[in-house]
PDB file of C-alpha atoms and ligand atoms in Angstrom:
ATOM      1  CA  MET A   1      -3.026  -3.603  -4.780  1.00 98.00           C
ATOM      2  CA  LYS A   2       0.366  -5.103  -3.339  1.00 98.00           C
ATOM      3  CA  VAL A   3       1.595  -8.537  -3.594  1.00 98.00           C
ATOM      4  CA  ILE A   4       3.592 -10.357  -1.007  1.00 98.00           C
ATOM      5  CA  ALA A   5       5.419 -13.701  -1.858  1.00 98.00           C
ATOM      6  CA  LEU A   6       6.359 -15.895   0.909  1.00 98.00           C
ATOM      7  CA  VAL A   7       9.669 -17.595  -0.305  1.00 98.00           C
ATOM      8  CA  THR A   8      12.726 -19.741   1.231  1.00 96.00           C
ATOM      9  CA  GLN A   9      13.737 -23.083   0.051  1.00 92.00           C
ATOM     10  CA  LYS A  10      13.727 -24.459   3.595  1.00 93.00           C
ATOM     11  CA  GLY A  11      10.400 -25.965   4.640  1.00 94.00           C
ATOM     12  CA  GLY A  12       8.679 -25.590   7.900  1.00 97.00           C
ATOM     13  CA  THR A  13       9.923 -21.917   8.600  1.00 98.00           C
ATOM     14  CA  GLY A  14       6.153 -20.827   8.393  1.00 98.00           C
ATOM     15  CA  LYS A  15       5.638 -19.571   4.489  1.00 98.00           C
ATOM     16  CA  SER A  16       2.279 -21.111   4.754  1.00 98.00           C
ATOM     17  CA  SER A  17       1.174 -20.092   8.024  1.00 98.00           C
ATOM     18  CA  LEU A  18       2.222 -16.640   7.408  1.00 98.00           C
ATOM     19  CA  ALA A  19       0.419 -16.307   3.929  1.00 98.00           C
ATOM     20  CA  ILE A  20      -2.613 -17.523   5.470  1.00 98.00           C
ATOM     21  CA  SER A  21      -2.552 -15.452   8.901  1.00 99.00           C
ATOM     22  CA  LEU A  22      -1.601 -12.352   7.522  1.00 99.00           C
ATOM     23  CA  ALA A  23      -4.412 -12.861   5.039  1.00 99.00           C
ATOM     24  CA  VAL A  24      -7.224 -13.563   7.746  1.00 99.00           C
ATOM     25  CA  ALA A  25      -5.551 -10.309   9.899  1.00 98.00           C
ATOM     26  CA  THR A  26      -5.721  -8.128   6.704  1.00 98.00           C
ATOM     27  CA  ILE A  27      -9.594  -8.900   6.661  1.00 98.00           C
ATOM     28  CA  GLU A  28     -10.105  -8.183  10.353  1.00 98.00           C
ATOM     29  CA  ARG A  29      -8.438  -4.648   9.383  1.00 98.00           C
ATOM     30  CA  GLY A  30     -11.390  -3.980   6.854  1.00 98.00           C
ATOM     31  CA  LEU A  31      -9.226  -4.661   3.842  1.00 98.00           C
ATOM     32  CA  LYS A  32      -9.642  -7.330   1.118  1.00 98.00           C
ATOM     33  CA  SER A  33      -6.947  -9.868   0.811  1.00 98.00           C
ATOM     34  CA  TYR A  34      -6.432 -13.282  -1.452  1.00 98.00           C
ATOM     35  CA  VAL A  35      -4.141 -15.985  -1.311  1.00 98.00           C
ATOM     36  CA  ILE A  36      -2.357 -17.604  -4.167  1.00 98.00           C
ATOM     37  CA  ASP A  37      -1.126 -21.064  -3.555  1.00 98.00           C
ATOM     38  CA  LEU A  38       1.691 -22.341  -5.678  1.00 98.00           C
ATOM     39  CA  ASP A  39       3.046 -25.122  -3.588  1.00 97.00           C
ATOM     40  CA  PRO A  40       2.012 -28.570  -4.712  1.00 96.00           C
ATOM     41  CA  GLN A  41       1.933 -29.544  -1.117  1.00 96.00           C
ATOM     42  CA  ALA A  42      -1.088 -27.109  -1.164  1.00 98.00           C
ATOM     43  CA  THR A  43      -1.175 -26.454   2.653  1.00 98.00           C
ATOM     44  CA  ALA A  44      -2.862 -23.058   2.198  1.00 98.00           C
ATOM     45  CA  LYS A  45      -5.423 -24.881  -0.169  1.00 98.00           C
ATOM     46  CA  ASN A  46      -6.190 -27.521   2.244  1.00 98.00           C
ATOM     47  CA  TRP A  47      -6.283 -24.922   5.194  1.00 98.00           C
ATOM     48  CA  PHE A  48      -8.841 -23.362   3.174  1.00 98.00           C
ATOM     49  CA  GLU A  49     -10.855 -26.554   2.475  1.00 98.00           C
ATOM     50  CA  ARG A  50     -11.270 -26.888   6.301  1.00 98.00           C
ATOM     51  CA  ARG A  51     -12.293 -23.259   6.809  1.00 98.00           C
ATOM     52  CA  GLU A  52     -15.730 -22.367   7.295  1.00 97.00           C
ATOM     53  CA  ALA A  53     -15.481 -18.693   6.421  1.00 97.00           C
ATOM     54  CA  GLU A  54     -15.417 -17.818   2.872  1.00 97.00           C
ATOM     55  CA  ALA A  55     -12.700 -15.293   2.994  1.00 98.00           C
ATOM     56  CA  PRO A  56      -9.967 -14.970   2.507  1.00 98.00           C
ATOM     57  CA  GLU A  57     -10.126 -17.185  -0.748  1.00 98.00           C
ATOM     58  CA  VAL A  58      -7.406 -19.136  -1.427  1.00 98.00           C
ATOM     59  CA  ALA A  59      -6.623 -20.604  -5.194  1.00 98.00           C
ATOM     60  CA  ALA A  60      -4.055 -22.893  -6.293  1.00 97.00           C
ATOM     61  CA  ILE A  61      -3.115 -21.824  -9.977  1.00 95.00           C
ATOM     62  CA  GLU A  62      -0.676 -22.525 -12.667  1.00 93.00           C
ATOM     63  CA  PRO A  63       2.521 -20.512 -12.425  1.00 92.00           C
ATOM     64  CA  SER A  64       2.179 -19.298 -15.786  1.00 94.00           C
ATOM     65  CA  LYS A  65      -1.052 -17.840 -14.959  1.00 96.00           C
ATOM     66  CA  VAL A  66       0.289 -15.465 -12.104  1.00 97.00           C
ATOM     67  CA  SER A  67       0.063 -12.211 -13.847  1.00 96.00           C
ATOM     68  CA  ALA A  68      -3.273 -12.798 -15.515  1.00 97.00           C
ATOM     69  CA  ALA A  69      -4.818 -13.662 -11.913  1.00 98.00           C
ATOM     70  CA  LEU A  70      -3.156 -10.649 -10.286  1.00 98.00           C
ATOM     71  CA  ALA A  71      -4.529  -8.592 -13.090  1.00 98.00           C
ATOM     72  CA  MET A  72      -7.747  -9.922 -12.332  1.00 98.00           C
ATOM     73  CA  LEU A  73      -7.597  -9.513  -8.570  1.00 98.00           C
ATOM     74  CA  ALA A  74      -6.554  -5.719  -9.155  1.00 98.00           C
ATOM     75  CA  ARG A  75      -9.758  -5.353 -10.958  1.00 98.00           C
ATOM     76  CA  GLN A  76     -11.610  -6.704  -8.055  1.00 98.00           C
ATOM     77  CA  LYS A  77      -9.984  -4.150  -5.963  1.00 98.00           C
ATOM     78  CA  VAL A  78      -8.128  -6.626  -3.664  1.00 98.00           C
ATOM     79  CA  ASP A  79      -5.748  -4.954  -1.303  1.00 98.00           C
ATOM     80  CA  LEU A  80      -3.316  -7.454  -0.311  1.00 98.00           C
ATOM     81  CA  VAL A  81      -2.471 -10.761  -2.221  1.00 98.00           C
ATOM     82  CA  PHE A  82      -0.217 -13.228  -0.442  1.00 99.00           C
ATOM     83  CA  ILE A  83       1.561 -15.742  -2.668  1.00 98.00           C
ATOM     84  CA  ASP A  84       2.500 -18.900  -0.823  1.00 98.00           C
ATOM     85  CA  THR A  85       5.335 -21.016  -2.459  1.00 98.00           C
ATOM     86  CA  ALA A  86       7.038 -24.418  -1.969  1.00 97.00           C
ATOM     87  CA  GLY A  87      10.331 -25.102  -0.128  1.00 91.00           C
ATOM     88  CA  VAL A  88      12.240 -25.988  -3.189  1.00 90.00           C
ATOM     89  CA  ASP A  89      13.523 -23.483  -5.970  1.00 85.00           C
ATOM     90  CA  THR A  90      10.983 -23.928  -9.092  1.00 90.00           C
ATOM     91  CA  PRO A  91       9.993 -21.631 -11.686  1.00 91.00           C
ATOM     92  CA  ALA A  92       6.730 -21.014  -9.681  1.00 94.00           C
ATOM     93  CA  THR A  93       8.860 -19.462  -6.890  1.00 96.00           C
ATOM     94  CA  THR A  94      10.820 -17.290  -9.398  1.00 95.00           C
ATOM     95  CA  ALA A  95       7.268 -16.300 -10.912  1.00 95.00           C
ATOM     96  CA  ALA A  96       6.081 -15.337  -7.477  1.00 97.00           C
ATOM     97  CA  MET A  97       9.257 -13.237  -6.711  1.00 97.00           C
ATOM     98  CA  GLN A  98       9.074 -11.469 -10.021  1.00 96.00           C
ATOM     99  CA  ALA A  99       5.149 -10.513  -9.286  1.00 96.00           C
ATOM    100  CA  ALA A 100       5.827  -9.517  -5.775  1.00 97.00           C
ATOM    101  CA  ASP A 101       6.060  -5.904  -4.228  1.00 97.00           C
ATOM    102  CA  LEU A 102       7.892  -7.240  -1.452  1.00 98.00           C
ATOM    103  CA  CYS A 103       9.224 -10.919  -0.619  1.00 98.00           C
ATOM    104  CA  LEU A 104       8.947 -12.161   2.957  1.00 98.00           C
ATOM    105  CA  ILE A 105      11.488 -14.843   4.134  1.00 98.00           C
ATOM    106  CA  PRO A 106      10.328 -16.711   7.360  1.00 98.00           C
ATOM    107  CA  ALA A 107      13.318 -18.017   9.245  1.00 98.00           C
ATOM    108  CA  ARG A 108      13.627 -19.621  12.438  1.00 98.00           C
ATOM    109  CA  PRO A 109      16.460 -18.073  14.512  1.00 97.00           C
ATOM    110  CA  SER A 110      18.823 -20.804  13.711  1.00 95.00           C
ATOM    111  CA  ILE A 111      21.951 -20.849  11.301  1.00 93.00           C
ATOM    112  CA  ALA A 112      20.312 -23.619   9.438  1.00 94.00           C
ATOM    113  CA  ASP A 113      17.479 -21.635   8.312  1.00 95.00           C
ATOM    114  CA  ILE A 114      19.591 -18.456   7.787  1.00 93.00           C
ATOM    115  CA  GLU A 115      22.055 -20.309   5.638  1.00 93.00           C
ATOM    116  CA  ALA A 116      19.136 -22.264   3.752  1.00 94.00           C
ATOM    117  CA  ALA A 117      17.646 -18.799   2.905  1.00 94.00           C
ATOM    118  CA  ARG A 118      21.091 -17.611   0.888  1.00 93.00           C
ATOM    119  CA  PRO A 119      20.313 -19.064  -2.516  1.00 94.00           C
ATOM    120  CA  THR A 120      16.739 -17.224  -2.267  1.00 95.00           C
ATOM    121  CA  VAL A 121      18.396 -13.608  -1.225  1.00 94.00           C
ATOM    122  CA  ARG A 122      20.850 -14.367  -4.332  1.00 94.00           C
ATOM    123  CA  THR A 123      18.108 -14.692  -6.492  1.00 95.00           C
ATOM    124  CA  LEU A 124      16.250 -12.202  -5.013  1.00 95.00           C
ATOM    125  CA  SER A 125      19.297  -9.709  -5.414  1.00 94.00           C
ATOM    126  CA  LYS A 126      19.612 -10.835  -9.052  1.00 95.00           C
ATOM    127  CA  LEU A 127      16.009 -10.102  -9.748  1.00 95.00           C
ATOM    128  CA  ASP A 128      16.227  -6.841  -7.898  1.00 94.00           C
ATOM    129  CA  ARG A 129      13.327  -7.602  -5.796  1.00 95.00           C
ATOM    130  CA  PRO A 130      12.929  -6.184  -2.538  1.00 95.00           C
ATOM    131  CA  TYR A 131      12.625  -8.639   0.569  1.00 96.00           C
ATOM    132  CA  ALA A 132      12.770  -8.771   4.121  1.00 97.00           C
ATOM    133  CA  PHE A 133      13.515 -11.720   6.721  1.00 97.00           C
ATOM    134  CA  VAL A 134      10.659 -12.583   9.440  1.00 98.00           C
ATOM    135  CA  LEU A 135      11.994 -14.404  12.386  1.00 98.00           C
ATOM    136  CA  ASN A 136       9.376 -17.112  13.298  1.00 98.00           C
ATOM    137  CA  GLN A 137       9.119 -19.709  15.751  1.00 98.00           C
ATOM    138  CA  CYS A 138      11.242 -17.800  18.298  1.00 98.00           C
ATOM    139  CA  PRO A 139      11.613 -18.867  21.802  1.00 97.00           C
ATOM    140  CA  ALA A 140       8.976 -16.959  23.805  1.00 95.00           C
ATOM    141  CA  GLY A 141       9.975 -13.895  25.726  1.00 91.00           C
ATOM    142  CA  ARG A 142      13.425 -12.334  25.239  1.00 90.00           C
ATOM    143  CA  SER A 143      15.969 -14.499  23.996  1.00 94.00           C
ATOM    144  CA  ILE A 144      19.701 -14.166  23.080  1.00 95.00           C
ATOM    145  CA  ARG A 145      19.163 -16.460  20.160  1.00 95.00           C
ATOM    146  CA  THR A 146      16.408 -14.273  18.795  1.00 96.00           C
ATOM    147  CA  THR A 147      18.511 -11.268  19.325  1.00 95.00           C
ATOM    148  CA  ASP A 148      21.560 -12.760  17.666  1.00 95.00           C
ATOM    149  CA  ALA A 149      19.665 -13.946  14.527  1.00 96.00           C
ATOM    150  CA  PHE A 150      18.157 -10.230  14.289  1.00 95.00           C
ATOM    151  CA  ARG A 151      21.555  -8.849  14.400  1.00 94.00           C
ATOM    152  CA  VAL A 152      22.980 -10.882  11.796  1.00 93.00           C
ATOM    153  CA  LEU A 153      20.051 -10.547   9.428  1.00 94.00           C
ATOM    154  CA  SER A 154      19.809  -7.037   9.634  1.00 91.00           C
ATOM    155  CA  LEU A 155      23.600  -6.411   8.946  1.00 87.00           C
ATOM    156  CA  THR A 156      23.066  -8.424   5.462  1.00 74.00           C
ATOM    157  CA  GLY A 157      19.869  -7.323   4.684  1.00 67.00           C
ATOM    158  CA  ALA A 158      16.367  -6.281   5.600  1.00 89.00           C
ATOM    159  CA  VAL A 159      14.498  -8.083   8.668  1.00 96.00           C
ATOM    160  CA  ALA A 160      10.946  -7.374  10.019  1.00 97.00           C
ATOM    161  CA  GLY A 161      10.836  -5.407  13.110  1.00 93.00           C
ATOM    162  CA  VAL A 162       8.263  -7.710  14.532  1.00 96.00           C
ATOM    163  CA  SER A 163       9.317 -11.569  15.295  1.00 97.00           C
ATOM    164  CA  LEU A 164       6.908 -14.271  16.097  1.00 98.00           C
ATOM    165  CA  ALA A 165       7.302 -16.636  18.877  1.00 98.00           C
ATOM    166  CA  MET A 166       6.683 -20.328  18.924  1.00 98.00           C
ATOM    167  CA  ARG A 167       3.213 -20.535  20.096  1.00 98.00           C
ATOM    168  CA  ALA A 168       0.721 -23.485  19.842  1.00 98.00           C
ATOM    169  CA  ASP A 169      -1.700 -21.232  18.448  1.00 98.00           C
ATOM    170  CA  HIS A 170      -0.308 -21.537  15.023  1.00 98.00           C
ATOM    171  CA  LEU A 171      -0.537 -25.004  14.819  1.00 98.00           C
ATOM    172  CA  ASP A 172      -4.045 -25.278  16.326  1.00 98.00           C
ATOM    173  CA  ALA A 173      -5.176 -22.572  13.796  1.00 98.00           C
ATOM    174  CA  LEU A 174      -3.765 -24.320  11.074  1.00 98.00           C
ATOM    175  CA  ALA A 175      -5.387 -27.629  11.818  1.00 98.00           C
ATOM    176  CA  ALA A 176      -8.772 -25.666  12.589  1.00 98.00           C
ATOM    177  CA  GLY A 177      -8.920 -23.669   9.279  1.00 98.00           C
ATOM    178  CA  GLN A 178      -8.549 -20.549  11.012  1.00 98.00           C
ATOM    179  CA  GLY A 179      -5.985 -17.590  11.160  1.00 98.00           C
ATOM    180  CA  VAL A 180      -3.933 -17.236  14.401  1.00 98.00           C
ATOM    181  CA  THR A 181      -5.812 -14.127  15.271  1.00 98.00           C
ATOM    182  CA  GLU A 182      -9.020 -15.941  15.194  1.00 98.00           C
ATOM    183  CA  ARG A 183      -7.776 -18.909  17.181  1.00 98.00           C
ATOM    184  CA  ASP A 184      -7.474 -16.976  20.485  1.00 98.00           C
ATOM    185  CA  THR A 185      -8.312 -13.166  19.508  1.00 98.00           C
ATOM    186  CA  SER A 186      -6.577 -11.896  22.437  1.00 98.00           C
ATOM    187  CA  GLY A 187      -3.756 -14.236  22.590  1.00 98.00           C
ATOM    188  CA  LYS A 188      -0.016 -13.349  22.160  1.00 98.00           C
ATOM    189  CA  ALA A 189       0.309 -14.992  18.931  1.00 98.00           C
ATOM    190  CA  ALA A 190      -2.509 -12.981  17.612  1.00 98.00           C
ATOM    191  CA  SER A 191      -1.156  -9.728  18.896  1.00 98.00           C
ATOM    192  CA  GLU A 192       2.154 -10.826  17.354  1.00 98.00           C
ATOM    193  CA  MET A 193       0.580 -11.342  13.831  1.00 98.00           C
ATOM    194  CA  ARG A 194      -1.346  -8.055  14.120  1.00 98.00           C
ATOM    195  CA  GLU A 195       1.819  -6.203  14.693  1.00 98.00           C
ATOM    196  CA  LEU A 196       3.585  -7.858  11.894  1.00 98.00           C
ATOM    197  CA  LEU A 197       0.739  -7.005   9.340  1.00 98.00           C
ATOM    198  CA  THR A 198       1.213  -3.248  10.716  1.00 98.00           C
ATOM    199  CA  TRP A 199       4.989  -3.367  10.107  1.00 97.00           C
ATOM    200  CA  LEU A 200       4.165  -4.873   6.538  1.00 98.00           C
ATOM    201  CA  ILE A 201       1.458  -2.313   5.582  1.00 98.00           C
ATOM    202  CA  ASN A 202       4.013   0.505   6.754  1.00 96.00           C
ATOM    203  CA  ARG A 203       6.895  -1.180   4.829  1.00 96.00           C
ATOM    204  CA  LEU A 204       4.725  -1.271   1.791  1.00 96.00           C
ATOM    205  CA  GLU A 205       3.857   2.217   1.895  1.00 94.00           C
ATOM    206  CA  GLY A 206       7.488   3.194   2.286  1.00 89.00           C
ATOM    207  CA  LYS A 207       7.093   4.190   5.751  1.00 82.00           C
ATOM    208  CA  THR A 208       9.728   1.693   7.000  1.00 72.00           C
ATOM    209  CA  HIS A 209      12.835   1.017   5.015  1.00 59.00           C
ATOM    210  CA  ASP A 210      14.965  -1.438   6.942  1.00 55.00           C
ATOM    211  CA  GLU A 211      15.690  -2.216  10.413  1.00 51.00           C
ATOM    212  CA  LYS A 212      19.448  -1.387  10.589  1.00 47.00           C
ATOM    213  CA  ALA A 213      19.040   1.678  12.541  1.00 39.00           C
ATOM    214  CA  ARG A 214      17.202  -0.283  15.318  1.00 44.00           C
ATOM    215  CA  VAL A 215      20.341  -2.493  16.011  1.00 39.00           C
ATOM    216  CA  ALA A 216      23.069  -0.266  15.348  1.00 33.00           C
TER     217      ALA A 216
HETATM  218  N1  ADP B   1       5.238 -19.241  15.255  1.00 77.24           N
HETATM  219  C1  ADP B   1       4.838 -20.572  15.151  1.00 77.24           C
HETATM  220  N2  ADP B   1       4.813 -21.206  16.347  1.00 77.24           N
HETATM  221  C2  ADP B   1       4.486 -22.572  16.475  1.00 77.24           C
HETATM  222  N3  ADP B   1       4.186 -23.354  15.210  1.00 77.24           N
HETATM  223  C3  ADP B   1       4.486 -22.745  13.895  1.00 77.24           C
HETATM  224  C4  ADP B   1       4.691 -21.284  14.035  1.00 77.24           C
HETATM  225  N4  ADP B   1       4.814 -20.781  12.599  1.00 77.24           N
HETATM  226  C5  ADP B   1       4.474 -22.283  12.118  1.00 77.24           C
HETATM  227  N5  ADP B   1       4.370 -23.147  12.851  1.00 77.24           N
HETATM  228  C6  ADP B   1       4.013 -24.651  12.436  1.00 77.24           C
HETATM  229  O1  ADP B   1       5.162 -24.932  11.734  1.00 77.24           O
HETATM  230  C7  ADP B   1       4.842 -25.913  10.952  1.00 77.24           C
HETATM  231  C8  ADP B   1       5.562 -25.631   9.514  1.00 77.24           C
HETATM  232  O2  ADP B   1       4.750 -24.219   9.160  1.00 77.24           O
HETATM  233  P1  ADP B   1       4.348 -23.912   7.771  1.00 77.24           P
HETATM  234  O3  ADP B   1       3.681 -22.785   7.549  1.00 77.24           O
HETATM  235  O4  ADP B   1       3.785 -25.158   7.118  1.00 77.24           O
HETATM  236  O5  ADP B   1       5.864 -23.727   6.911  1.00 77.24           O
HETATM  237  P2  ADP B   1       6.380 -23.726   5.694  1.00 77.24           P
HETATM  238  O6  ADP B   1       5.096 -23.279   4.823  1.00 77.24           O
HETATM  239  O7  ADP B   1       7.581 -22.751   5.420  1.00 77.24           O
HETATM  240  O8  ADP B   1       6.793 -25.230   5.128  1.00 77.24           O
HETATM  241  C9  ADP B   1       3.323 -26.125  10.882  1.00 77.24           C
HETATM  242  O9  ADP B   1       2.817 -27.197  11.405  1.00 77.24           O
HETATM  243  C10 ADP B   1       2.681 -24.801  11.587  1.00 77.24           C
HETATM  244  O10 ADP B   1       1.453 -24.762  12.182  1.00 77.24           O
HETATM  245 MG1   MG B   2       4.212 -24.389   2.959  1.00 77.24          MG
END
């Protein structure tokens, strides 16, 4: 079992959307996933209540119970656990970081999001936890803004080789209790999410280390 925490102090970057849609895409691959919601705003938990399908299960738990919950999920042979966290630094976020095999930091290709992630990166470095940025809500198509953000992030740390564009399917999926891969199964947002999951699984298996070589 591998644990992925979605972290960054900036709200609206896509932590909850990625937790949910990656968990759904994991199931579509024939694997078992689970979402732990540590955010009092309960975006993921509320999404689950709107959802018709039973999987992936989403549970809001006390931060102090994260370790016990993960031990139970490991016994249940869950493959990937996604932990969604709040957009503020709380003991819950630290608990998620410590439990994670990999932390994903969603960021829009904007200086504000990248700057806002600095305290998160500092904490992750202090805790010696591996992390990768994921560029989200990028302009569709090739964009200098995305390329620049990718370059900046890859110079300072790891960044996922797959970026997600700004697409209405993400908003509609969240409202409908769906993963973005279920919204329009052959849409661009769906294929980007599947590609991100492939990148994530490769990274967790140690097949991809960082993206520095790609931009050098
Ligand atoms: N790639 C995307 N394209 C369009 N809208 C997106 C995308 N990713 C997230 N969103 C939307 O942006 C808003 C904030 O996303 P959310 O996942 O709630 O962020 P966070 O959990 O970091 O606060 C939501 O309305 C979500 O549907
Ligand atoms: Mg959220």
